[in-house]
Coordinates of C-alpha atoms and ligand atoms in Angstrom, one line a residue:
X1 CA 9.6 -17.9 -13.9
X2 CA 12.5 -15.6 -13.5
X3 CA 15.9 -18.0 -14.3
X4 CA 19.8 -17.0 -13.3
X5 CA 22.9 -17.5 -15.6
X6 CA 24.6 -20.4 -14.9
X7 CA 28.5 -21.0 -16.4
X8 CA 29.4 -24.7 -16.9
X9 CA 31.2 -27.2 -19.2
X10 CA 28.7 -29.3 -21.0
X11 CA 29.7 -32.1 -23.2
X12 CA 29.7 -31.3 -26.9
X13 CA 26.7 -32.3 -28.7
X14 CA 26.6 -34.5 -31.3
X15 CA 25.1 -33.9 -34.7
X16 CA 21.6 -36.2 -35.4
X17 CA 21.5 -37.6 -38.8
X18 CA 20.3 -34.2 -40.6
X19 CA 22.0 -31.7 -38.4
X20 CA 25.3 -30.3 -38.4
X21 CA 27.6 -29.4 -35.8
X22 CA 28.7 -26.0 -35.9
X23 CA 31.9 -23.7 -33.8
X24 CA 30.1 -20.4 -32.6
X25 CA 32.8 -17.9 -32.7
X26 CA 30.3 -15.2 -31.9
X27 CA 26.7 -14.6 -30.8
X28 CA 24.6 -11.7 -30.6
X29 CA 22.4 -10.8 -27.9
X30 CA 18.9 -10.3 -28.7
X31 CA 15.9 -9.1 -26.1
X32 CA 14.2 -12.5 -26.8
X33 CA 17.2 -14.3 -24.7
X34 CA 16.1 -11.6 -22.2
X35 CA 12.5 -12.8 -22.3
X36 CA 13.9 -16.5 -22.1
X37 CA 15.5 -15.5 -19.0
X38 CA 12.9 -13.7 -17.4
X39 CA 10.1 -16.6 -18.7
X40 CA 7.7 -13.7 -20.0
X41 CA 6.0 -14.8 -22.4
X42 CA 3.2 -17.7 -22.9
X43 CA 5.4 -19.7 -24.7
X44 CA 7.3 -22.7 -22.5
X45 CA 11.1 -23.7 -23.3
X46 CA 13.4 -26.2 -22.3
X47 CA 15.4 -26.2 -19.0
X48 CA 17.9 -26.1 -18.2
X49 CA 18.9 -23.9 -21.5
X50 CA 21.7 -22.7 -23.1
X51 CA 20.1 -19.2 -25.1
X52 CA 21.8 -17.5 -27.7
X53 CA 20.1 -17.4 -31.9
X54 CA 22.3 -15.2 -33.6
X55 CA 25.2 -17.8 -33.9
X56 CA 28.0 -17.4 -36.8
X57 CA 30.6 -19.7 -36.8
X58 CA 32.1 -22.9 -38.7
X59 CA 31.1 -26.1 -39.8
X60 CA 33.2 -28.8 -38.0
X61 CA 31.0 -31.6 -38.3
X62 CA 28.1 -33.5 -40.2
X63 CA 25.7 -35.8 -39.6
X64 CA 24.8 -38.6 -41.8
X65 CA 22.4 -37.6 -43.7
X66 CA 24.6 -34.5 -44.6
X67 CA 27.1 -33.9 -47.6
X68 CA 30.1 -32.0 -47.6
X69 CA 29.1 -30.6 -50.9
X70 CA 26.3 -29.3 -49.2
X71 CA 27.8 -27.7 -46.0
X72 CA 31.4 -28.2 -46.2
X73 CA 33.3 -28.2 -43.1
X74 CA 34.8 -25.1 -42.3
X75 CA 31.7 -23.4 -44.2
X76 CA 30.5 -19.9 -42.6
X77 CA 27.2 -20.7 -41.0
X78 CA 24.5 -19.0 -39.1
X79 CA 22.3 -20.6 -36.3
X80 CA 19.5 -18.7 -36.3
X81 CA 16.1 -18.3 -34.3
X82 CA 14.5 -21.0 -36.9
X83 CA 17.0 -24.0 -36.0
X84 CA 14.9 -26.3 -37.6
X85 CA 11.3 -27.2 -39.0
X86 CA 9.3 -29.8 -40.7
X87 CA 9.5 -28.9 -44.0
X88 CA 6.6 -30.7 -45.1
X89 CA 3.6 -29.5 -43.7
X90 CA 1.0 -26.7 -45.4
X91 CA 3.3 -24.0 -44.0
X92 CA 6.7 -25.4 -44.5
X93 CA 6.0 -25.8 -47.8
X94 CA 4.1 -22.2 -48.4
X95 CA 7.7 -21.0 -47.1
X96 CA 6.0 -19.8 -44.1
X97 CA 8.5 -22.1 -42.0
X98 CA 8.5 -19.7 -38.7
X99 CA 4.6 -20.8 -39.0
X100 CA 5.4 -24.6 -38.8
X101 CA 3.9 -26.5 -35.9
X102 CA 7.1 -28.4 -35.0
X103 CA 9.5 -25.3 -34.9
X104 CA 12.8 -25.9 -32.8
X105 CA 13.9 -22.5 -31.5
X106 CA 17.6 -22.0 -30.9
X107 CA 18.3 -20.5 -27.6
X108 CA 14.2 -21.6 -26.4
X109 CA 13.3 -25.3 -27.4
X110 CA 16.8 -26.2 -28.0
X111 CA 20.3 -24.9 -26.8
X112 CA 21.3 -22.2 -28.7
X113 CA 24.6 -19.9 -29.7
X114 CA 25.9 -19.3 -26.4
X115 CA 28.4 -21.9 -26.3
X116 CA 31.4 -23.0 -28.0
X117 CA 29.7 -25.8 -30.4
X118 CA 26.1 -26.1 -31.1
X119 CA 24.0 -28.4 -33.3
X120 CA 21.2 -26.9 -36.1
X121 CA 19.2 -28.8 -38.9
X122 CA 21.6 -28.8 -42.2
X123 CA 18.5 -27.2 -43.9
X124 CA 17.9 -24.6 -41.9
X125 CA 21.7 -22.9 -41.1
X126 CA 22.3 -19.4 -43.0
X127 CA 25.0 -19.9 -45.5
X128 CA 27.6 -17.2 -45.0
X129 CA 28.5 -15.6 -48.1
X130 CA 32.8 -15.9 -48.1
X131 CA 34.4 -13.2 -47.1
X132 CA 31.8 -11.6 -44.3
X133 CA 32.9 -10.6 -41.0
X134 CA 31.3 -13.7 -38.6
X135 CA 31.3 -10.9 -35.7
X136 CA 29.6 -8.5 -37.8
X137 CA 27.3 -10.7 -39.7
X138 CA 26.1 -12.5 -35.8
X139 CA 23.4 -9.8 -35.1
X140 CA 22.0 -10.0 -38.8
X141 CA 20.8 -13.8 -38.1
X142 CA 17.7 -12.6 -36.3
X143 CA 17.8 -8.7 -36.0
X144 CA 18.2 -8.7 -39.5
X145 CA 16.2 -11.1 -40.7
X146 CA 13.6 -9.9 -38.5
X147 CA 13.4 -6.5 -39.3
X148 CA 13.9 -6.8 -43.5
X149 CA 11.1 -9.3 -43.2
X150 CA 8.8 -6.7 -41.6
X151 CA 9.8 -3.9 -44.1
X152 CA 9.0 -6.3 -46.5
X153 CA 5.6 -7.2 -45.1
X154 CA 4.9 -3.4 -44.8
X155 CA 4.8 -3.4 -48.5
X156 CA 6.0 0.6 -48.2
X157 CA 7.9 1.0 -51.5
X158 CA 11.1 3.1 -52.3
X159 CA 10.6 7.3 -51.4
X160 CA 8.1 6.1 -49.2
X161 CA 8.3 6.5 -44.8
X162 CA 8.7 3.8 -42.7
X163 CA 8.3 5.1 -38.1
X164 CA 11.0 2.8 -36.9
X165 CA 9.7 2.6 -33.3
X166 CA 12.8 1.3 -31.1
X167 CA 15.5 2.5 -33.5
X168 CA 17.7 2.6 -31.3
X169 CA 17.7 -1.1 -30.0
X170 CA 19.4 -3.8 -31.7
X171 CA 16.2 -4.8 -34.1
X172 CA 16.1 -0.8 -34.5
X173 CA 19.4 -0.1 -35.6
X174 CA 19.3 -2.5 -38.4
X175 CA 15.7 -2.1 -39.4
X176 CA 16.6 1.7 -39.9
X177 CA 19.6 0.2 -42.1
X178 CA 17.6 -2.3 -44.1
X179 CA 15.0 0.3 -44.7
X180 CA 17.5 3.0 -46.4
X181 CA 19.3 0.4 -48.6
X182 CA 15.1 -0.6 -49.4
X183 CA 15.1 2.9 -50.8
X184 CA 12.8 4.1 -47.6
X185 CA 12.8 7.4 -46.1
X186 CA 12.6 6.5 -42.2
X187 CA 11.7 8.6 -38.7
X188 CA 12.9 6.8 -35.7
X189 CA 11.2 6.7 -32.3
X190 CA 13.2 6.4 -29.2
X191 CA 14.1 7.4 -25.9
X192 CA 17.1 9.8 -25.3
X193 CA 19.7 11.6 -26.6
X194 CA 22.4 9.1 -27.7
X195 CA 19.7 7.3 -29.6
X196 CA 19.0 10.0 -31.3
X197 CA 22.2 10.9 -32.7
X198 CA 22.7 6.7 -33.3
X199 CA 19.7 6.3 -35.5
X200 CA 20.3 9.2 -37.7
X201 CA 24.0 8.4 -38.5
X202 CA 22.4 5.2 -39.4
X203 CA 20.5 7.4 -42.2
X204 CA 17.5 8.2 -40.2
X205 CA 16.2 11.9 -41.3
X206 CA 13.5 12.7 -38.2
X207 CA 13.9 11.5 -34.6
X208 CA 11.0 11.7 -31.9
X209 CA 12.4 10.9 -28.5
X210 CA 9.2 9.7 -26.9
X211 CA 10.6 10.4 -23.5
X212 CA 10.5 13.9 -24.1
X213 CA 7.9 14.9 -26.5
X214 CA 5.0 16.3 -25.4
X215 CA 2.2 15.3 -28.8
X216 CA 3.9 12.1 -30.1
X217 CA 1.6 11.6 -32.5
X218 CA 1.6 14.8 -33.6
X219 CA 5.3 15.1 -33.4
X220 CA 5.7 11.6 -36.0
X221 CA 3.4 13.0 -38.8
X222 CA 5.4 16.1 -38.8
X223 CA 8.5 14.7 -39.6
X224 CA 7.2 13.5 -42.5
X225 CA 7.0 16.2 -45.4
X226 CA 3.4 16.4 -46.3
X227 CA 2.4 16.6 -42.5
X228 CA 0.2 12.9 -42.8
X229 CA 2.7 10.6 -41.5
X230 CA 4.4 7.3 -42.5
X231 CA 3.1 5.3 -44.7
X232 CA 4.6 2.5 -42.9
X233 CA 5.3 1.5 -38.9
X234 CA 7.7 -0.7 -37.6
X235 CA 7.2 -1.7 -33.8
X236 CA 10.1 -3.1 -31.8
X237 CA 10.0 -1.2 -28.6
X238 CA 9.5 -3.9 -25.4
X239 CA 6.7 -1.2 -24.5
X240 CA 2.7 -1.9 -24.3
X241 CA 2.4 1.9 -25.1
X242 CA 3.8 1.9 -28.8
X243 CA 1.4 -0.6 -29.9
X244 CA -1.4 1.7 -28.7
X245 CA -0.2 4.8 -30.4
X246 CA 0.5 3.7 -33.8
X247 CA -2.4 3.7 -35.5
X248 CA -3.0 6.9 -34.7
X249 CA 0.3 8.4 -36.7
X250 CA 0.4 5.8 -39.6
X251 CA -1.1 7.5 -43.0
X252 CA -4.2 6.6 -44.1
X253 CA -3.9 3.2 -45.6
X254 CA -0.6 2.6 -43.8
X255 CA 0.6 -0.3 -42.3
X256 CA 1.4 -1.2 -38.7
X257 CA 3.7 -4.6 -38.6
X258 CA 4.2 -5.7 -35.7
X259 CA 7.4 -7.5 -34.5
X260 CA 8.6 -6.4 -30.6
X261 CA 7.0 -8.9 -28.1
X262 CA 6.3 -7.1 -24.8
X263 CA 5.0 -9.2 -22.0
X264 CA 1.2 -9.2 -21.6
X265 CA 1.0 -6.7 -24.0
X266 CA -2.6 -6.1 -26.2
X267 CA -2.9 -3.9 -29.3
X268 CA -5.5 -1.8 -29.3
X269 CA -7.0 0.7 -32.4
X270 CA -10.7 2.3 -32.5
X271 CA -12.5 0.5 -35.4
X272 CA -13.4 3.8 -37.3
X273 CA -10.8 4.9 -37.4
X274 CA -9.5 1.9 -38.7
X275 CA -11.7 1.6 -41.1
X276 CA -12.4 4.4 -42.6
X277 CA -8.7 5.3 -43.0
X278 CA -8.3 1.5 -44.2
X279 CA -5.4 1.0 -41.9
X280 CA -3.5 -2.4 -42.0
X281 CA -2.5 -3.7 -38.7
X282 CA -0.5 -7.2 -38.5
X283 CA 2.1 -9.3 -37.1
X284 CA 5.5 -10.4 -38.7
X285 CA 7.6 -13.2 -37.1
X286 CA 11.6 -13.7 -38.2
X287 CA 12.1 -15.0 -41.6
X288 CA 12.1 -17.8 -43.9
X289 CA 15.3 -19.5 -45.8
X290 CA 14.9 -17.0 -48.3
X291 CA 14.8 -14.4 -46.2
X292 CA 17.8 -14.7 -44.7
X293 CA 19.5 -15.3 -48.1
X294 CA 18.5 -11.9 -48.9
X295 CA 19.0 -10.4 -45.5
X296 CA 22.5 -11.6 -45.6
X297 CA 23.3 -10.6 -49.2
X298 CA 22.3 -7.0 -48.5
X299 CA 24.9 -7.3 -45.5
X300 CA 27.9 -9.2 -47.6
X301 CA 27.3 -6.3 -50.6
X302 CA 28.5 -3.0 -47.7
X303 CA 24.7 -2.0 -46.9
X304 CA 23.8 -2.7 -43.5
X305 CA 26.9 -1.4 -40.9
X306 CA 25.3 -1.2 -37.0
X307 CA 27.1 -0.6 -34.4
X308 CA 27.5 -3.2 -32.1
X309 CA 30.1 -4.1 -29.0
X310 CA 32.0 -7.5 -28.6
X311 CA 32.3 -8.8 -25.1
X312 CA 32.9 -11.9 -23.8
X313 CA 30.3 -14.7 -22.8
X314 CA 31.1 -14.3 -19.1
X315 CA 29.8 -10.7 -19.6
X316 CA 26.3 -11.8 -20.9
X317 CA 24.7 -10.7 -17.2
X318 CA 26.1 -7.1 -17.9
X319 CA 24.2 -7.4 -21.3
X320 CA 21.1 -8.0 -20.0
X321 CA 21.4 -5.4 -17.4
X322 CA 21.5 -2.8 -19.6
X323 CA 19.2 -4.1 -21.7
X324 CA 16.4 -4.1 -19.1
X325 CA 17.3 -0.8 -18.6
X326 CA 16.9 0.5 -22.1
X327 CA 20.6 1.3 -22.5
X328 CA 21.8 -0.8 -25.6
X329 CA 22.2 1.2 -28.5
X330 CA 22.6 -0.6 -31.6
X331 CA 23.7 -5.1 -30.5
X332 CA 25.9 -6.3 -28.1
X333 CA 27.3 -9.5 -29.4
X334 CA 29.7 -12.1 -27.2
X335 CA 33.2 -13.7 -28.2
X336 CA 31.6 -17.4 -26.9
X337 CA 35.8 -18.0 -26.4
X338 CA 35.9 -15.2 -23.4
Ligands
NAD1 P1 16.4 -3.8 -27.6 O1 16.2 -3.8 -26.1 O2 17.7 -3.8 -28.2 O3 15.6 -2.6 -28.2 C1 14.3 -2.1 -27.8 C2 14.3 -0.6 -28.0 O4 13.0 -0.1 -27.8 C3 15.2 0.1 -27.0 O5 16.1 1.0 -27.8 C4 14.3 1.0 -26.2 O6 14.8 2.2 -25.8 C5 13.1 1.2 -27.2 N1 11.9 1.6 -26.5 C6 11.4 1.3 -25.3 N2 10.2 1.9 -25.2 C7 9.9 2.6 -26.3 C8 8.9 3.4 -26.7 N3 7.8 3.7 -25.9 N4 8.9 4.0 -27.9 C9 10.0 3.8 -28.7 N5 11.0 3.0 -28.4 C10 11.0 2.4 -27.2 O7 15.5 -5.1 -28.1 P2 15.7 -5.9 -29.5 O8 16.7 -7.0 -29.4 O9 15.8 -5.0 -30.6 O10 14.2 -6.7 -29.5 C11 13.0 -5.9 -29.6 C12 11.8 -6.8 -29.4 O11 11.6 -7.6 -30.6 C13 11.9 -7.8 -28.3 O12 10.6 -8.0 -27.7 C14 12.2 -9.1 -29.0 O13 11.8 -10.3 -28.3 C15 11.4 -9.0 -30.3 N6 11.8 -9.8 -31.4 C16 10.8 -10.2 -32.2 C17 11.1 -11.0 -33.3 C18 10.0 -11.4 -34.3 O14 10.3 -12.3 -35.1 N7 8.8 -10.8 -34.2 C19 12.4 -11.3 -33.6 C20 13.4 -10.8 -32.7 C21 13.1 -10.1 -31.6
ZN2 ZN1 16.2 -12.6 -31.7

């Protein structure tokens, strides 16, 4: 079910006895508040919602169960995709929290970062290292997260290519990012020119606009020296079509991780050729704790700069415009005070 944006003053919530309460200051907008809004994908969430998981802000209150030595108030803290989880069951305590059964999903199964104060599970918020910009750091909380996870479940290793397909997206941007300080060589995929020249000032060295190329497959291996493509794909496009392809560029014994979500969307590979060139294909979902620890100490050292626009929270219907449309290059992210 298609939903609307709705603005409204809602009381502000109070922390349960292992959650704190944290000030957004800013959140960036990712294409999985879009699916929220648009209810495409078989996964139900609560209504009526307040979206929003890539929340940085303060620390302004603790429940009981929470110390200030812990999470002292006026702490930099992320509420991120994972608000909270078990912690106790076969997966929570593999580290594989985004696997856990009883999940809560900021933005989805609980309100998120599009508001002026929201609550998260004490053991879950990102610490912010001191010093980091909270309006830069927002879209690292999932985009980044997201995407360093993947590269790091693509097991490509430094000199090595990575095909960042969506590059120039908000995921995109930063995977490209992530991937050069990981010491990988990258090719984005995208459509148009602006892209283009965003993904490789982000320190992509081939671009294949997909829009306009006539033998995409054939197009991705050659920008890769030796002619037998990347060793490594990342998908983030919104697009069934992607999926399809990828298999067919990846080098033999490459690795496909998928991480966009499209609606209703199937992969799709022929078996020999999947066998006999011993490709990998698999899925990657966000990150664990320490995941985003490292995620966000790449960011507080310089590495990861993406472009993104601050608008206010009244403007979030604009966002999502253009993001249906393909027109976001790099994140958006919102000032929850406008
Ligand atoms: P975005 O809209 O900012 O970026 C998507 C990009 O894909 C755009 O730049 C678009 O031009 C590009 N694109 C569209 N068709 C393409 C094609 N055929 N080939 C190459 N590029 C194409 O979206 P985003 O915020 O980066 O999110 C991307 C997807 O990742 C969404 O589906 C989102 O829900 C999903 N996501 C998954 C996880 C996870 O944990 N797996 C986490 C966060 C987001
Ligand atoms: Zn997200």
């Amino acid at each position: 079910m298609s939903l609307a944006i709705t603005y409204k003053k809602i009381p502000v919530p109070t922390p349960l006895p292992d959650e704190v309460l944290v000030h957004i200051r800013y959140s960036g907008v990712c294409h999985t508040d879009l699916h929220a809004m648009n209810g495409d994908w078989p996964l139900a969430h609560k209504l009526p919602l307040v979206g929003g998981h890539e929340g940085a802000g303060v620390v302004v209150a603790h429940g009981s169960l929470v110390s200030q030595e812990e999470l002292p108030l006026g702490s930099p803290v992320g509420v991120k995709w994972l608000n909270g989880s078990c912690l106790s069951c076969a997966f929570c305590q593999a580290g594989d929290e985004p696997l856990c059964g009883k999940a809560l999903l900021s933005g989805y199964t609980v309100d998120g970062s599009f508001q002026e104060y929201a609550v998260a599970k004490a053991a879950h918020v990102a610490k912010i290292p001191d010093g980091v910009d909270l309006e830069e750091v927002a879209p690292v909380l999932c985009a980044g997260i997201t995407v360093y996870k993947g590269l790091k479940e693509s097991g490509a290793r430094p000199g090595e290519w990575v095909a960042i397909v969506g590059a120039g997206g908000g995921l995109g941007s930063m995977a490209v990012q992530y991937a050069r300080a990981m010491g990988l060589r990258v090719v984005a995929i995208d459509g148009g020119e602006e892209k283009g020249v965003s993904s490789r000032a982000l320190g992509a060295e081939g671009y294949v606009d997909f829009r306009m190329s006539e033998d995409l497959v054939g197009d991705v291996k050659r920008a890769t020296p030796d002619g037998l493509g990347p060793h490594a794909v990342l998908l983030l496009a919104v697009q069934e079509k992607p999926f399809q392809q990828a298999t067919e560029y990846v080098r033999s014994r490459g690795t496909v991780v998928c991480i966009g979500l499209p609606a209703n969307a199937y992969l799709r590979a022929p078996v020999f050729d999947t066998v006999v060139r011993m490709i990998s294909i698999k899925g990657s979902y966000v990150g664990n704790r320490q995941d985003t620890r490292e995620a966000l100490d790449f960011f507080s050292r310089g590495l990861i700069k993406v472009p993104i626009k601050t608008v206010g929270l009244s403007q979030l219907g604009e966002v999502y415009k253009m993001m249906e449309e393909g027109k976001v290059v790099g994140r958006y992210v919102v000032d929850t005070s406008k």
